[in-house]
Short mmCIF file of C-alpha atoms in Angstrom, two decimals:
data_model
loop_
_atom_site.label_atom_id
_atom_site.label_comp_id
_atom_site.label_asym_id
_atom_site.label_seq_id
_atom_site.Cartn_x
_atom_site.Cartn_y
_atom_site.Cartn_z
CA UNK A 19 7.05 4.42 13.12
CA UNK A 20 7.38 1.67 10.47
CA UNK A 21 10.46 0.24 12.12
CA UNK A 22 8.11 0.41 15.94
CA UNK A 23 5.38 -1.55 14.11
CA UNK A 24 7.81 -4.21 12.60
CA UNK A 25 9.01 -4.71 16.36
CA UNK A 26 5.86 -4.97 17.95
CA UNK A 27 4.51 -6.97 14.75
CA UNK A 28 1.58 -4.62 14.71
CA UNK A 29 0.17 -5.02 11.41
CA UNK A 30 0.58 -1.81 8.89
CA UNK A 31 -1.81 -0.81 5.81
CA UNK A 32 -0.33 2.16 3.67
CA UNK A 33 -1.83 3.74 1.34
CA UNK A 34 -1.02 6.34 -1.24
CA UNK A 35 2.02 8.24 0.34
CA UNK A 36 2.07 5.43 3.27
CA UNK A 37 3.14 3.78 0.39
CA UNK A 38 5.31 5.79 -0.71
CA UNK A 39 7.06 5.62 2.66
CA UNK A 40 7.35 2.07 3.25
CA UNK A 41 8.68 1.88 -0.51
CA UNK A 42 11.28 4.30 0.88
CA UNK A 43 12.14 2.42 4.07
CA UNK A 44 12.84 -0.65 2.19
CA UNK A 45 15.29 1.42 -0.49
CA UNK A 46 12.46 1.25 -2.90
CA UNK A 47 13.13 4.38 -5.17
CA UNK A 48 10.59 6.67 -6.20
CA UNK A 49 10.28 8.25 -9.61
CA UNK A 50 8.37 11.02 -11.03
CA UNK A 51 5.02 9.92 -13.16
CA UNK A 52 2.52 11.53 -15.36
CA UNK A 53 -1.43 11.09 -15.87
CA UNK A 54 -1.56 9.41 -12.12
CA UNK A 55 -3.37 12.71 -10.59
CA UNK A 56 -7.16 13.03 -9.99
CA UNK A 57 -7.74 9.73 -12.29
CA UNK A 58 -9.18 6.15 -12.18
CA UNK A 59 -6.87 3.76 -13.82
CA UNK A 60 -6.93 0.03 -14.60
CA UNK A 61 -4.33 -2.10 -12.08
CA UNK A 62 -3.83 -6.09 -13.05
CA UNK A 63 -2.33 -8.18 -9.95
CA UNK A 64 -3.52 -10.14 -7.32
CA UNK A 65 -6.93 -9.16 -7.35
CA UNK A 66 -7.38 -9.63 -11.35
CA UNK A 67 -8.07 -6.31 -13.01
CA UNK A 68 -9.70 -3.72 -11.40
CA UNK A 69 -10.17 0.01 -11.61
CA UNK A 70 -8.85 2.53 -8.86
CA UNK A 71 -8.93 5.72 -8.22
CA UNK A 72 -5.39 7.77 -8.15
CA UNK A 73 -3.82 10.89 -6.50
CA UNK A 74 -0.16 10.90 -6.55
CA UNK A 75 2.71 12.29 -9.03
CA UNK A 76 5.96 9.69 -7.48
CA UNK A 77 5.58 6.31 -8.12
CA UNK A 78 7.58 3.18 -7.84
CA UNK A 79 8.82 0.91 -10.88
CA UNK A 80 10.48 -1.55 -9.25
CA UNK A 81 11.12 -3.21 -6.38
CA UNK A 82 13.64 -4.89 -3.68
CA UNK A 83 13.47 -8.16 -1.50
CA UNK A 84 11.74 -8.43 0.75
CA UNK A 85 8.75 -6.05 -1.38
CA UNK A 86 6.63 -8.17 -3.24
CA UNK A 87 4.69 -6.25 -6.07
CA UNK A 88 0.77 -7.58 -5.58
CA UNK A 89 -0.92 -5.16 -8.31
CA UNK A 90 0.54 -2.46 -11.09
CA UNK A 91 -1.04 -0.02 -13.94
CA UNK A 92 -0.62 -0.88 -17.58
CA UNK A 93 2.24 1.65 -17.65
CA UNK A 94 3.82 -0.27 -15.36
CA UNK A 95 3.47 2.01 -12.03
CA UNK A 96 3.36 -0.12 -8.93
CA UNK A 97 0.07 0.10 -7.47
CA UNK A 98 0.23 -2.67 -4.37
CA UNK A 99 2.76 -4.36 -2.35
CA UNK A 100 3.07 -6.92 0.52
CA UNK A 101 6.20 -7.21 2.43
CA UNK A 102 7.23 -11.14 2.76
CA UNK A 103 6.91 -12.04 6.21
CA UNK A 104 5.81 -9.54 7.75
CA UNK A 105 2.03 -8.07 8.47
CA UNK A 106 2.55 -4.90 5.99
CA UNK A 107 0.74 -3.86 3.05
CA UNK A 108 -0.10 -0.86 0.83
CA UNK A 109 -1.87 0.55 -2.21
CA UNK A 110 -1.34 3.51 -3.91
CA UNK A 111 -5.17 3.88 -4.36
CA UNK A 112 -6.94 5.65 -1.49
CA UNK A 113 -10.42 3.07 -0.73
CA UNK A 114 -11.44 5.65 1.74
CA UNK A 115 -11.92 8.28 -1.47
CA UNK A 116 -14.67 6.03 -2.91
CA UNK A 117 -18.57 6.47 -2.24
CA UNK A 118 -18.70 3.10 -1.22
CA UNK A 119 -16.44 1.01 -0.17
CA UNK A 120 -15.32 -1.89 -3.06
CA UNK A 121 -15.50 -5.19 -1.17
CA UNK A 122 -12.02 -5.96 -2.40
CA UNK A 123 -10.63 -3.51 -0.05
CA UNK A 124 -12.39 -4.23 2.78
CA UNK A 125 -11.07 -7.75 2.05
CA UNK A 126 -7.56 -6.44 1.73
CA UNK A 127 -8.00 -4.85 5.31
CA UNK A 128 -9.57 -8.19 6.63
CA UNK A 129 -6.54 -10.19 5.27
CA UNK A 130 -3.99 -8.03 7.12
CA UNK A 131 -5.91 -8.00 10.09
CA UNK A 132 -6.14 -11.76 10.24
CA UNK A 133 -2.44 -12.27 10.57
CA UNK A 134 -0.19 -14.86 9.42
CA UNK A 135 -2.19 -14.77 5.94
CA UNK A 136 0.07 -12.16 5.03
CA UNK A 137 2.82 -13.88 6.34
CA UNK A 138 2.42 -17.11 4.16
CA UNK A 139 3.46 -17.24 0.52
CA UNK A 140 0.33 -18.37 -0.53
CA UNK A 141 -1.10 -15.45 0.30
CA UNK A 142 -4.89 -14.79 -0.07
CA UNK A 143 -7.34 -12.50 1.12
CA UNK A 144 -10.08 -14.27 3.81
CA UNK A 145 -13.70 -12.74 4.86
CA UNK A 146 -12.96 -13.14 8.32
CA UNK A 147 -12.74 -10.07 10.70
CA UNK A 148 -9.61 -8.92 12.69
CA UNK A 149 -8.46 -6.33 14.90
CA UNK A 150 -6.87 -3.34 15.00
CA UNK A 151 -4.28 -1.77 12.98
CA UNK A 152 -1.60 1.11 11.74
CA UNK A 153 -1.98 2.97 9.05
CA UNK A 154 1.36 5.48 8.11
CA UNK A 155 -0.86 7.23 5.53
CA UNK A 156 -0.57 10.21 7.76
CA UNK A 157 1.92 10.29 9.79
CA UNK A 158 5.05 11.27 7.50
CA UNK A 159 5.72 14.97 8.54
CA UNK A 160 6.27 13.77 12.35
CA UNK A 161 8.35 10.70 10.73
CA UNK A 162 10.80 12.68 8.84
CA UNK A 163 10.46 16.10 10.13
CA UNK A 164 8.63 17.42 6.69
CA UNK A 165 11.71 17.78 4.74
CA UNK A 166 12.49 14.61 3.00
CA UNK A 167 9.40 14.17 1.20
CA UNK A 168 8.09 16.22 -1.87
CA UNK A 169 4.39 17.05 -2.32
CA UNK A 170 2.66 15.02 -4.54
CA UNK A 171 -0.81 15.57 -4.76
#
């Protein structure tokens, strides 16, 4: 699916094991991580330092052109990435888990659905509205028939 949306440059958000599997598509690997489960954790990056909320036991700890690390904890867990050049991005935090929605996300979203933002390496987050997108979030099982990924919630 990943390598469909890079084609059609349909823009992709992942989050949380979408992460995980664009991580895994770019040869990313992922490693096994304590006190990331049913949390809310401080990440630094991009956005300054923020706190997010946290469901997931694999994790990434570093990372391979073209992945650009945008955010990570202070145990040094990436949290966010942006591929260069293209219109992908992902977080390991899941924004639709919160009872409101942080306006940082919803930036996030807006960014990627603006377009070449992501693509420049200046790369900042506008207020501007967009269109539609791909998320990968759920879509693994049909991806990789089940089997390649361990469960890690």
């Amino acid at each position: 699916m990943l390598q469909q949306a890079l084609e059609q440059k349909i823009p992709v958000y992942g989050f949380c094991r979408g992460m995980q599997s664009i991580l895994n598509f770019y040869d990313c690997e992922l490693h096994e991580v304590t006190g990331h489960v049913a949390v809310k954790h401080i990440i630094d990056g991009t956005w300054g330092k923020r706190e997010v909320n946290s469901f997931h036991n694999q994790a990434c700890l570093s990372v391979k052109d073209p992945v650009e690390v945008l955010a990570k904890t202070e145990d040094d867990v990436i949290e966010a990435i942006r591929i260069k050049g293209e219109k992908i991005i992902a977080t390991m935090w899941h924004p639709e888990r919160e009872t409101e929605f942080q306006k940082t996300d919803m930036d996030l979203v807006r960014s990627l659905l603006e377009g070449d933002k992501l693509r420049d390496e200046s790369y900042y987050f506008s207020s501007r509205t967009g269109n539609t997108f791909t998320s990968i979030n759920r879509s693994l099982p049909q991806m990789h028939g089940g089997s390649k990924w361990k469960k890690h919630y």
